[in-house]
Coordinates of C-alpha atoms in Angstrom, one line a residue:
Chain A
M80 CA 131.2 122.9 126.1
T81 CA 133.9 120.0 126.1
P82 CA 133.5 116.8 127.7
L83 CA 135.8 118.0 130.3
L84 CA 134.5 120.7 131.2
L85 CA 131.3 119.0 131.7
C86 CA 133.2 116.8 134.0
S87 CA 134.7 119.0 135.8
I88 CA 132.0 120.4 136.5
L89 CA 129.6 117.3 137.1
G90 CA 132.8 116.8 140.0
A91 CA 132.0 120.1 141.6
A92 CA 128.4 119.7 142.0
N93 CA 129.0 115.6 143.4
E94 CA 131.6 117.2 145.4
R95 CA 128.8 119.5 147.1
F96 CA 126.6 117.4 147.2
L97 CA 128.5 115.0 149.5
A98 CA 129.9 118.3 151.6
G99 CA 125.8 118.9 152.1
L100 CA 125.6 115.4 153.7
A101 CA 128.7 115.7 155.7
A102 CA 127.4 118.6 157.1
L103 CA 123.4 117.2 158.1
P104 CA 123.6 118.0 161.6
D105 CA 123.8 121.2 161.1
S106 CA 120.6 121.5 158.7
Q107 CA 121.4 124.9 157.9
A108 CA 125.1 124.7 155.8
A109 CA 124.0 120.6 154.7
Q110 CA 120.9 123.1 152.7
L111 CA 123.4 126.2 151.7
Q112 CA 125.2 123.0 150.8
F113 CA 122.5 121.4 148.8
A114 CA 121.4 124.8 147.0
A115 CA 125.0 124.8 145.7
A116 CA 125.1 121.6 144.5
A117 CA 121.7 121.7 142.8
R118 CA 123.1 125.0 141.2
T119 CA 126.0 123.3 139.6
Y120 CA 124.6 120.3 138.7
D121 CA 121.4 123.3 136.6
E122 CA 124.6 124.5 135.1
A123 CA 126.1 121.2 134.0
W124 CA 122.5 120.0 133.0
H125 CA 121.8 123.6 130.4
A126 CA 125.4 122.8 128.9
G127 CA 124.7 119.9 128.0
A128 CA 125.4 117.1 130.5
K129 CA 121.3 115.2 129.7
E130 CA 122.1 111.8 131.6
P131 CA 119.2 110.1 133.3
V132 CA 121.8 109.8 136.8
V133 CA 122.3 113.8 136.6
A134 CA 118.6 114.8 136.7
Q135 CA 118.6 112.3 139.5
N136 CA 121.1 113.8 141.6
R137 CA 120.0 117.1 140.6
G138 CA 116.2 116.8 141.7
R139 CA 117.7 115.3 144.6
A140 CA 119.4 118.6 145.4
H141 CA 116.5 120.5 144.9
C142 CA 114.6 118.3 147.3
L143 CA 117.5 118.6 150.3
A144 CA 117.9 122.3 149.3
G145 CA 114.3 123.0 150.2
D146 CA 112.8 123.5 146.4
K147 CA 110.6 121.1 146.1
A148 CA 109.0 122.2 142.9
R149 CA 112.2 122.6 141.5
A150 CA 113.0 119.4 142.6
V151 CA 110.0 117.7 140.8
A152 CA 111.1 120.3 137.2
A153 CA 114.7 117.6 137.5
F154 CA 112.7 114.6 137.6
H155 CA 110.8 115.5 134.6
D156 CA 113.5 116.9 132.5
G157 CA 115.4 113.2 133.2
L158 CA 112.4 111.8 132.1
A159 CA 111.7 113.5 129.3
L160 CA 115.0 111.9 128.1
A161 CA 114.1 108.8 129.6
P162 CA 110.8 108.1 129.9
W163 CA 111.6 104.1 131.0
H164 CA 114.6 105.0 133.9
T165 CA 113.3 103.6 136.7
G166 CA 115.2 105.8 139.1
L167 CA 113.0 109.2 138.4
H168 CA 110.4 107.0 138.6
A169 CA 110.9 106.1 141.8
D170 CA 112.6 109.4 143.3
L171 CA 109.6 111.3 142.1
Q172 CA 106.6 108.8 143.7
Q173 CA 108.1 109.2 146.8
L174 CA 108.6 113.0 146.3
R175 CA 105.1 112.9 145.4
V176 CA 104.3 111.3 148.4
S177 CA 106.1 113.7 150.7
I178 CA 104.2 116.5 148.8
I179 CA 100.4 115.9 148.1
P180 CA 98.6 115.5 151.0
P181 CA 97.2 111.4 152.1
D182 CA 93.8 112.6 151.9
D183 CA 93.9 114.6 148.8
R184 CA 93.7 111.9 146.7
E185 CA 92.0 114.3 143.8
L186 CA 96.0 115.5 143.4
W187 CA 98.2 112.8 142.0
P188 CA 98.7 112.8 138.9
P189 CA 97.5 110.0 136.5
S190 CA 99.9 107.0 136.0
S191 CA 101.5 106.5 132.2
S192 CA 101.6 104.0 130.3
F193 CA 103.5 100.7 131.1
I194 CA 105.0 100.6 127.7
R195 CA 106.5 103.9 128.4
Q196 CA 107.8 103.8 131.3
R197 CA 109.5 99.8 131.0
V198 CA 110.6 99.4 127.5
S199 CA 113.6 101.6 126.6
P200 CA 115.0 101.5 122.9
L201 CA 118.1 99.4 123.4
D202 CA 114.7 96.8 124.5
R203 CA 112.9 97.6 121.3
L204 CA 116.6 97.2 119.4
L205 CA 117.3 93.8 121.1
I206 CA 113.7 92.8 120.3
A207 CA 113.9 93.9 116.7
C208 CA 117.0 92.4 116.3
V209 CA 116.2 88.5 117.8
A210 CA 112.6 88.8 115.5
S211 CA 115.1 90.4 111.7
L212 CA 117.1 86.9 113.1
M213 CA 114.6 84.2 113.4
V214 CA 112.8 85.5 110.6
T215 CA 115.6 85.5 108.3
A216 CA 116.2 81.9 109.2
G217 CA 113.0 81.1 109.3
I218 CA 113.4 82.1 105.4
I219 CA 116.9 80.1 105.4
A220 CA 115.0 76.6 106.4
R221 CA 111.9 77.4 104.1
I222 CA 114.0 78.1 101.0
C223 CA 117.7 75.6 101.3
F224 CA 116.1 73.7 104.1
G225 CA 112.6 72.6 102.9
S226 CA 111.6 72.2 105.9
R227 CA 107.9 74.1 106.1
Y228 CA 107.2 73.3 109.6
A229 CA 110.4 75.0 111.0
A230 CA 109.9 77.5 108.9
K231 CA 106.2 78.1 109.8
I232 CA 107.5 78.4 113.8
L233 CA 110.6 80.8 113.0
L234 CA 108.1 83.1 110.5
L235 CA 105.4 83.5 113.1
A236 CA 107.6 84.1 116.4
G237 CA 109.6 86.3 114.4
G238 CA 106.8 88.8 112.8
T239 CA 105.8 88.6 116.5
G240 CA 109.1 90.5 117.6
V241 CA 108.0 92.5 114.4
L242 CA 104.9 93.0 115.9
L243 CA 105.5 93.7 119.6
V244 CA 108.3 96.3 118.5
I245 CA 106.1 98.0 116.1
G246 CA 103.0 98.4 118.8
C247 CA 106.1 99.8 121.5
A248 CA 107.1 102.0 119.1
G249 CA 104.2 103.0 118.0
E250 CA 102.7 103.6 121.7
S251 CA 105.2 105.6 122.9
W252 CA 104.9 108.0 120.2
R253 CA 101.5 108.2 120.3
E254 CA 102.3 109.2 124.1
E255 CA 104.7 111.6 123.5
Q256 CA 103.2 113.7 121.3
Q257 CA 100.2 113.7 123.5
E258 CA 102.4 115.0 126.3
K259 CA 103.6 117.1 123.9
A260 CA 100.2 118.9 123.8
T261 CA 100.0 119.2 127.4
P262 CA 102.8 120.1 128.7
I263 CA 103.8 119.9 132.5
V264 CA 103.3 122.6 135.2
V265 CA 104.8 122.3 138.3
I266 CA 103.2 124.3 142.2
A267 CA 106.3 126.8 142.1
T268 CA 104.6 129.4 144.6
P269 CA 103.2 129.1 148.2
D270 CA 99.3 129.3 149.0
L271 CA 97.6 129.5 145.4
I272 CA 94.4 128.9 144.8
L273 CA 93.4 127.2 141.9
R274 CA 90.1 129.7 140.3
T275 CA 87.3 128.9 138.4
G276 CA 87.9 131.5 135.7
N277 CA 91.5 133.8 134.1
A278 CA 91.7 136.7 137.2
A279 CA 91.8 137.3 140.4
F280 CA 88.0 138.0 141.2
Y281 CA 86.9 134.3 140.1
P282 CA 86.2 132.2 142.9
P283 CA 88.5 129.0 144.0
R284 CA 88.1 126.4 142.3
R285 CA 88.7 123.9 145.3
E286 CA 88.9 125.9 149.0
R287 CA 92.5 124.5 149.9
P288 CA 95.6 126.5 148.5
L289 CA 97.4 123.8 146.2
P290 CA 100.8 122.5 147.5
V291 CA 104.0 123.3 146.2
G292 CA 105.7 121.0 144.0
L293 CA 102.0 119.6 142.9
E294 CA 102.0 118.6 138.8
A295 CA 99.5 119.7 136.8
R296 CA 99.1 119.7 132.9
C297 CA 98.6 123.2 131.0
L298 CA 96.1 122.5 128.7
A299 CA 95.3 126.8 128.0
R300 CA 97.2 130.0 128.0
R301 CA 95.4 133.3 128.2
G302 CA 96.9 136.5 129.5
G303 CA 99.0 135.8 132.2
W304 CA 96.9 132.9 133.3
I305 CA 96.9 129.1 132.1
R306 CA 94.1 127.1 132.1
V307 CA 95.7 123.2 134.2
R308 CA 93.9 120.5 134.8
I309 CA 95.0 118.4 137.9
G310 CA 95.4 114.8 138.4
E311 CA 92.1 113.5 136.3
T312 CA 88.9 115.5 136.4
L313 CA 90.1 118.5 138.3
I314 CA 90.2 121.8 136.3
G315 CA 91.0 125.0 137.1
W316 CA 93.2 128.7 136.0
L317 CA 96.9 129.5 137.4
P318 CA 98.4 133.0 137.3
A319 CA 101.1 131.8 135.3
D320 CA 104.1 133.4 137.1
A321 CA 103.7 131.2 140.2
V322 CA 104.2 127.7 138.1
I323 CA 106.8 126.6 136.5
I324 CA 105.9 125.4 132.5
L325 CA 108.2 122.3 131.9
D326 CA 108.1 122.8 127.8
H327 CA 110.1 119.7 126.3
S328 CA 108.7 120.4 123.0
P329 CA 111.2 121.8 120.2
R330 CA 109.5 124.9 119.5
F331 CA 110.4 126.0 122.9
S332 CA 113.9 124.6 122.5
S333 CA 115.0 126.3 119.8
K334 CA 114.8 129.9 118.3
S335 CA 110.9 130.1 117.9
A336 CA 110.8 129.9 122.1
N337 CA 111.7 133.1 122.1
R338 CA 109.3 134.6 119.5
S339 CA 106.0 132.5 120.9
A340 CA 107.4 133.2 124.3
A341 CA 107.4 136.7 123.2
G342 CA 104.5 136.9 121.8
S343 CA 102.2 136.0 125.4
P344 CA 102.8 138.2 127.9
G345 CA 103.8 137.4 131.3
F346 CA 106.0 134.7 129.5
A347 CA 109.8 134.3 129.5
T348 CA 111.6 130.9 128.5
T349 CA 114.7 129.8 130.3
S350 CA 117.3 127.7 128.7
G351 CA 116.5 124.8 130.0
G352 CA 113.4 124.5 128.4
Y353 CA 111.6 126.1 131.5
V354 CA 108.4 128.8 130.8
V355 CA 108.1 131.1 134.1
G356 CA 106.7 134.1 134.8
S357 CA 107.6 137.4 135.1
T358 CA 109.1 137.0 138.9
G359 CA 112.8 135.2 137.5
L360 CA 111.7 131.9 138.9
Chain B
M294 CA 53.5 160.3 161.2
F295 CA 54.8 158.2 158.4
W296 CA 58.0 156.6 160.1
T297 CA 55.7 156.2 163.0
G298 CA 53.2 154.0 160.9
K299 CA 56.1 152.2 158.9
C300 CA 57.1 151.3 162.6
L301 CA 54.2 150.2 163.7
G302 CA 53.8 148.3 161.2
I303 CA 57.1 146.2 161.8
L304 CA 56.2 145.8 165.4
L305 CA 52.7 144.4 164.5
A306 CA 54.3 142.2 162.1
S307 CA 57.5 140.9 164.2
L308 CA 54.4 140.4 167.2
A309 CA 52.5 138.0 164.4
G310 CA 55.7 136.9 163.0
V311 CA 54.0 133.1 163.2
N312 CA 51.4 133.8 161.3
L313 CA 53.0 135.6 159.1
Q314 CA 55.9 132.4 158.9
A315 CA 52.8 130.6 157.9
Q316 CA 51.5 132.6 155.1
T317 CA 55.3 133.0 153.8
P318 CA 55.9 130.7 150.8
A319 CA 59.0 128.7 150.8
V320 CA 62.3 130.0 149.0
K321 CA 65.1 128.4 147.4
L322 CA 67.9 130.0 147.1
A323 CA 67.2 129.3 143.2
D324 CA 64.5 131.7 143.1
I325 CA 66.3 134.5 143.7
P326 CA 67.7 136.1 140.9
A327 CA 70.8 135.7 140.3
V328 CA 72.4 139.3 140.0
D329 CA 71.0 139.2 143.8
R330 CA 72.7 135.6 144.6
D331 CA 76.4 136.8 143.1
A332 CA 76.1 140.2 145.7
P333 CA 79.1 140.6 148.0
D334 CA 78.6 139.8 151.2
F335 CA 76.1 137.2 150.5
Y336 CA 76.2 133.4 151.0
G337 CA 73.4 132.3 150.0
A338 CA 72.0 132.0 153.7
L339 CA 67.9 132.0 153.6
A340 CA 66.6 133.2 157.2
K341 CA 63.0 131.3 158.1
G342 CA 60.6 133.1 157.9
S343 CA 61.0 136.8 159.2
D344 CA 63.1 135.4 161.8
R345 CA 67.3 137.0 162.0
V346 CA 69.8 135.0 160.9
S347 CA 72.8 135.3 164.0
V348 CA 76.4 135.2 163.0
T349 CA 78.8 134.8 165.4
W350 CA 83.0 134.0 165.5
T351 CA 84.1 131.7 168.5
V352 CA 88.1 130.7 169.1
D353 CA 89.4 127.7 170.6
P354 CA 92.1 128.4 172.3
E355 CA 92.0 132.6 172.6
V356 CA 95.4 132.8 173.9
V357 CA 98.1 131.5 171.1
P358 CA 101.6 131.5 171.0
L359 CA 103.0 133.2 167.6
D360 CA 104.3 129.7 166.5
G361 CA 100.6 128.1 166.7
T362 CA 97.3 128.1 165.3
T363 CA 94.2 128.8 166.9
S364 CA 90.6 127.3 165.7
L365 CA 88.0 130.0 164.8
R366 CA 84.2 128.7 163.9
L367 CA 81.9 130.9 161.9
R368 CA 77.8 130.1 163.6
I369 CA 75.5 130.9 161.6
E370 CA 71.7 130.0 162.3
P371 CA 68.7 129.8 161.7
V372 CA 69.0 129.4 158.8
V373 CA 66.7 126.8 156.2
N374 CA 69.7 125.9 153.7
P375 CA 72.6 125.0 155.9
D376 CA 73.4 122.7 152.8
E377 CA 73.8 125.5 150.5
V378 CA 75.3 128.0 152.5
R379 CA 78.9 129.1 151.1
R380 CA 81.7 129.6 153.1
P381 CA 83.0 133.5 153.6
A382 CA 86.8 133.3 152.1
L383 CA 88.4 135.0 155.0
M384 CA 91.6 134.4 153.0
E385 CA 91.5 136.4 150.6
M386 CA 89.9 139.3 152.5
Q387 CA 92.6 141.7 153.7
E388 CA 91.7 142.8 156.9
F389 CA 91.9 138.4 157.8
H390 CA 95.0 137.9 155.7
R391 CA 96.6 141.4 157.4
L392 CA 97.3 139.4 160.7
F393 CA 96.7 135.3 160.2
Q394 CA 97.8 132.6 157.9
I395 CA 94.4 131.1 157.4
E396 CA 93.5 127.2 156.3
A397 CA 89.9 126.8 155.3
R398 CA 89.1 123.3 157.4
G399 CA 86.0 121.5 157.6
K400 CA 81.8 121.9 157.9
E401 CA 80.1 121.6 161.2
R402 CA 76.2 120.8 161.2
P403 CA 75.2 120.9 165.1
G404 CA 71.9 121.1 164.0
P405 CA 69.3 120.8 161.3
E406 CA 69.0 124.9 160.7
V407 CA 72.4 125.3 161.7
V408 CA 75.9 125.2 160.0
V409 CA 79.5 126.0 161.2
F410 CA 82.6 127.1 159.2
C411 CA 86.0 125.8 160.3
Y412 CA 89.6 127.8 160.0
H413 CA 92.8 127.7 161.6
L414 CA 94.6 130.5 162.2
R415 CA 98.0 130.7 162.6
P416 CA 98.8 134.8 163.9
R417 CA 101.7 136.9 162.0
Q418 CA 102.4 139.0 165.1
A419 CA 102.5 138.6 169.2
G420 CA 100.1 140.7 171.3
V421 CA 96.6 141.3 171.3
L422 CA 94.5 140.7 167.6
A423 CA 91.2 141.6 167.1
I424 CA 89.2 139.2 164.6
P425 CA 87.8 141.6 162.5
S426 CA 83.8 142.0 162.6
L427 CA 81.9 140.4 159.2
K428 CA 79.4 141.8 157.1
F429 CA 76.7 138.7 156.7
R430 CA 73.8 139.3 154.6
Y431 CA 70.8 136.9 154.2
Y432 CA 68.2 137.0 152.4
R433 CA 64.6 136.9 154.8
P434 CA 61.6 136.1 152.8
G435 CA 58.8 136.7 155.7
F436 CA 59.7 140.9 155.1
P437 CA 58.2 142.6 152.1
E438 CA 60.0 142.6 148.6
P439 CA 62.9 146.0 148.5
R440 CA 63.4 145.2 152.7
R441 CA 64.4 141.1 151.8
F442 CA 68.1 141.4 152.0
Q443 CA 69.1 142.3 156.1
T444 CA 72.8 142.9 156.8
T445 CA 73.9 141.5 160.2
Y446 CA 77.4 141.2 161.4
A447 CA 79.6 138.5 163.1
R448 CA 80.9 140.8 166.4
S449 CA 85.4 141.2 166.2
I450 CA 86.5 138.9 169.3
A451 CA 89.6 139.2 170.7
V452 CA 93.0 136.7 170.7
T453 CA 95.6 137.3 172.7
V454 CA 98.9 136.2 170.9
T455 CA 101.8 135.7 173.3
P456 CA 105.8 135.1 172.0
A457 CA 106.5 132.2 170.6
M458 CA 106.8 129.5 173.3
K459 CA 110.5 128.3 172.1
A460 CA 113.3 129.3 170.4
P461 CA 113.0 128.1 167.2
E462 CA 114.9 124.6 166.5
V463 CA 117.4 124.7 163.6
S464 CA 115.1 123.0 160.8
T465 CA 115.7 119.5 159.5
I466 CA 115.8 118.9 156.7
R467 CA 112.5 116.8 155.4
A468 CA 112.8 114.3 152.6
P469 CA 111.9 110.8 151.1
A470 CA 115.1 108.6 152.8
A471 CA 116.6 108.0 150.2
F472 CA 117.3 111.0 148.7
F473 CA 120.5 111.3 151.1
Q474 CA 122.7 109.8 149.0
L475 CA 124.3 110.5 145.6
V476 CA 123.5 108.3 142.7
P477 CA 126.6 106.8 141.4
E478 CA 126.9 107.9 137.5
P479 CA 127.0 104.0 135.6
S480 CA 130.5 102.9 134.5
T481 CA 128.9 102.8 130.7
T482 CA 126.4 104.5 129.3
V483 CA 124.6 103.3 126.0
H484 CA 122.8 105.6 123.7
V485 CA 120.3 104.0 121.6
S486 CA 117.9 106.2 119.3
P487 CA 114.0 106.3 120.1
W488 CA 114.0 104.6 116.2
A489 CA 116.8 102.4 116.3
W490 CA 115.0 99.1 116.3
L491 CA 114.4 100.5 112.2
I492 CA 117.7 99.5 111.0
P493 CA 117.3 95.8 112.2
L494 CA 113.7 94.8 110.3
G495 CA 115.0 97.2 107.1
C496 CA 117.9 95.2 107.0
T497 CA 115.9 91.6 107.3
P498 CA 116.0 91.0 103.8
L499 CA 118.8 91.7 102.9
L500 CA 119.9 89.9 105.9
A501 CA 117.7 87.2 103.5
L502 CA 118.8 86.7 100.6
L503 CA 122.9 87.0 101.6
G504 CA 121.8 83.9 104.5
V505 CA 120.3 82.0 101.7
I506 CA 123.6 82.4 99.4
L507 CA 125.4 81.9 102.3
T508 CA 123.7 78.8 103.5
R509 CA 124.1 77.5 99.3
W510 CA 127.6 77.8 99.5
L511 CA 128.2 76.3 102.8
F512 CA 125.8 73.1 102.2
P513 CA 125.5 72.8 98.3
T514 CA 123.9 69.4 99.6
A515 CA 120.9 70.5 101.3
A516 CA 118.6 71.2 98.5
R517 CA 119.6 68.3 96.8
R518 CA 119.3 65.9 100.1
D519 CA 115.5 67.6 100.5
R520 CA 114.9 66.5 96.2
N521 CA 116.4 63.5 97.5
G522 CA 113.8 63.0 100.6
Q523 CA 110.7 63.4 97.7
I524 CA 112.4 60.8 95.5
S525 CA 113.0 58.6 98.0
L526 CA 109.1 59.1 99.3
A527 CA 108.1 58.2 95.8
R528 CA 110.4 55.2 95.3
K529 CA 108.8 54.1 98.5
A530 CA 104.8 54.6 97.0
L531 CA 106.1 52.7 93.6
I532 CA 106.7 49.7 95.3
A533 CA 104.1 50.0 97.4
L534 CA 102.0 50.0 94.0
A535 CA 103.4 46.8 92.8
Q536 CA 103.0 44.8 95.8
A537 CA 99.3 45.9 95.6
G538 CA 98.3 43.2 93.3
H539 CA 99.0 40.8 96.3
D540 CA 96.6 42.5 98.4
V541 CA 92.9 41.2 99.9
A542 CA 91.5 44.2 98.6
P543 CA 93.8 46.1 95.7
A544 CA 91.7 48.6 95.0
R545 CA 91.5 50.1 98.5
A546 CA 95.5 49.1 98.6
V547 CA 96.2 51.6 95.6
A548 CA 93.8 54.2 96.7
A549 CA 95.8 54.5 100.4
T550 CA 99.0 53.9 99.0
V551 CA 98.3 57.0 96.7
I552 CA 96.8 59.4 99.5
E553 CA 99.7 58.2 102.1
Y554 CA 102.0 59.5 99.4
L555 CA 100.2 63.0 98.9
Q556 CA 99.7 63.3 102.2
R557 CA 103.5 63.0 102.6
R558 CA 104.5 65.0 99.2
I559 CA 102.3 68.1 99.6
P560 CA 101.3 67.8 103.1
L561 CA 97.5 67.5 103.0
T562 CA 95.7 69.2 105.9
G563 CA 93.7 67.2 108.5
K564 CA 93.8 63.1 107.9
P565 CA 91.7 62.7 104.4
R566 CA 90.5 59.5 104.2
T567 CA 87.4 59.2 101.6
T568 CA 87.9 60.1 97.6
E569 CA 85.5 63.6 98.6
E570 CA 88.2 64.9 101.4
V571 CA 91.2 64.0 99.7
L572 CA 89.7 65.8 97.0
A573 CA 88.8 69.0 98.9
A574 CA 92.1 68.7 101.4
L575 CA 93.8 69.1 97.3
A576 CA 91.1 72.2 96.4
A577 CA 92.5 73.7 99.7
S578 CA 96.4 73.4 98.3
D579 CA 98.2 74.9 95.9
W580 CA 98.1 71.0 93.7
P581 CA 98.0 72.4 90.1
E582 CA 94.3 71.6 88.3
H583 CA 95.7 69.0 85.8
R584 CA 97.0 66.5 88.8
R585 CA 94.7 67.1 91.0
T586 CA 91.9 66.1 88.2
A587 CA 94.5 63.2 87.7
V588 CA 94.2 62.6 91.1
A589 CA 90.0 62.5 91.2
K590 CA 90.4 60.1 88.6
L591 CA 92.1 57.4 89.7
L592 CA 90.8 57.7 93.5
Q593 CA 87.2 57.7 91.6
R594 CA 88.4 54.2 89.1
C595 CA 89.7 52.9 92.7
D596 CA 85.9 53.1 94.3
A597 CA 84.3 52.3 91.4
A598 CA 86.5 49.2 91.3
R599 CA 85.6 48.2 95.8
Y600 CA 81.9 49.3 95.1
S601 CA 80.4 48.9 91.6
G602 CA 82.6 46.1 90.4
S603 CA 84.1 47.6 87.0
R604 CA 86.3 45.9 84.9
D605 CA 89.2 47.5 86.6
D606 CA 91.5 45.1 88.0
A607 CA 94.7 45.3 90.3
E608 CA 97.1 45.7 87.6
S609 CA 95.9 48.3 85.7
L610 CA 94.9 50.6 88.2
A611 CA 98.8 50.2 90.3
A612 CA 99.6 51.3 86.6
F613 CA 97.8 54.1 86.1
A614 CA 99.0 55.0 89.8
Q615 CA 102.3 54.7 88.9
Q616 CA 102.7 56.6 85.6
L617 CA 100.9 59.2 87.8
I618 CA 103.5 59.1 90.5
R619 CA 106.2 59.1 87.6
S620 CA 105.1 61.9 85.7
W621 CA 104.7 64.1 88.9
E622 CA 108.2 63.2 89.9
D623 CA 109.9 64.2 86.6

């Protein structure tokens, strides 16, 4: 799709969002506008307009249209691209507050590491440039001017910068691999009960149903059921057709996605990297 | 005749309930076979001896609008293990789910042998709705083995559901306040690969080489200046050695001058004063072995002249030191 066409789709989505804001006194009309905006943002996203700001507006449009599950999914789509984006983190946090009851602390997802949330590739590039220049200056000072003290200081500072960059990159990579191993799952159906086994006759793991939009981590899949971890410790089974599975790993965004999805009954893969059940969420 | 006898037996047993309870050993839920514990409609309730367990519904309020909720309570008493009794999952029972939207709430313990489970019901239709009776099995240890599992029922009660109190309002959009605005797109977007930091680090050796070449080209006297610094240092040391003969303690002056020269020339770690300290510091540095040996020899001769009255005079020591420094700087 050409950039011009993408811009026009995004422009249309923004216009519908603004129309929804203008129609706020009439909530139903506003929700219709927000739903239309959300659909257009989805279209733009899947067509290639993958920017953190687009993900942010997309998530907001879904939330205002009343679909909190898709809003959470949209924010996570953006965070998969830009884990350091503070706006996406702030929006997701606010949405979580509105989804998870205050007395249900065990449902809160564990926070990811500070480095991955704050240090962007641009920051790492800048630190690496400064460190490289310091090391170069240290070498020049030692070889050309015989200044041992200045060379020592510069090489020490530059070396620290290099180690810092390597450490940040390593930590980000490690967490990314960990997240790919356990994809995010978003509850999309109301009154969903977490069970101790992969069938409806197993007893509930907890009596209260799970709120729509709650995030979990997919640990395993069997038949039409998935084993999930909610929060730090709560582990149980959910029907796969009642959740949205956000799989951002390459195996689901390539041709192999269709093969792997076809291999497991009850799954289908959308172009956005979502794996959803047969209900066609 | 058989049935009459059996009924009589039961009657007598119930009349002598106290004695029977006294004879019945305390039974725990874990003592019951697992296959019986997981039986349908058994929620783990253990009766007290041969006492009956009663199960009753209470609903408050009994009249509820269609868009309202009412509290339903299931009272189970007397049981010896109120903490172990499991909550009946009404939300999974079709007859309940058809009439009400059910949410499990807390659990109450109004007495030592009583347990109350609370639910919130939201009716799905208007009219007089009957809360269905609930089949409830419990274990009665005071009875003979084949008849210990007894069944009782929570009797059905009625709830009157009136039409909705008011017409449904136009729903307001519930979302965080920050969501009610469009995030503007940034004027410039910088796309950086997560591995872009490897480029400057990988280019560092090349950059350093270019830097050295460029610096040598731009400042051709810089290296010479460094060399000049060393020559100046050596010149000062040679002058000081020449004047050592006029000192009160010439051997000490020669040693001090050489140590100061080495301190600035190498430089040495710490501030060595004695011969041993200087030799140790030299050993830690990259100063060549033959030079270290020469320094050791000079300092030992100085020490000998200072403390044991050897035949070395000021001139010979200064000459030896000057010779060493000249050989190092040539």
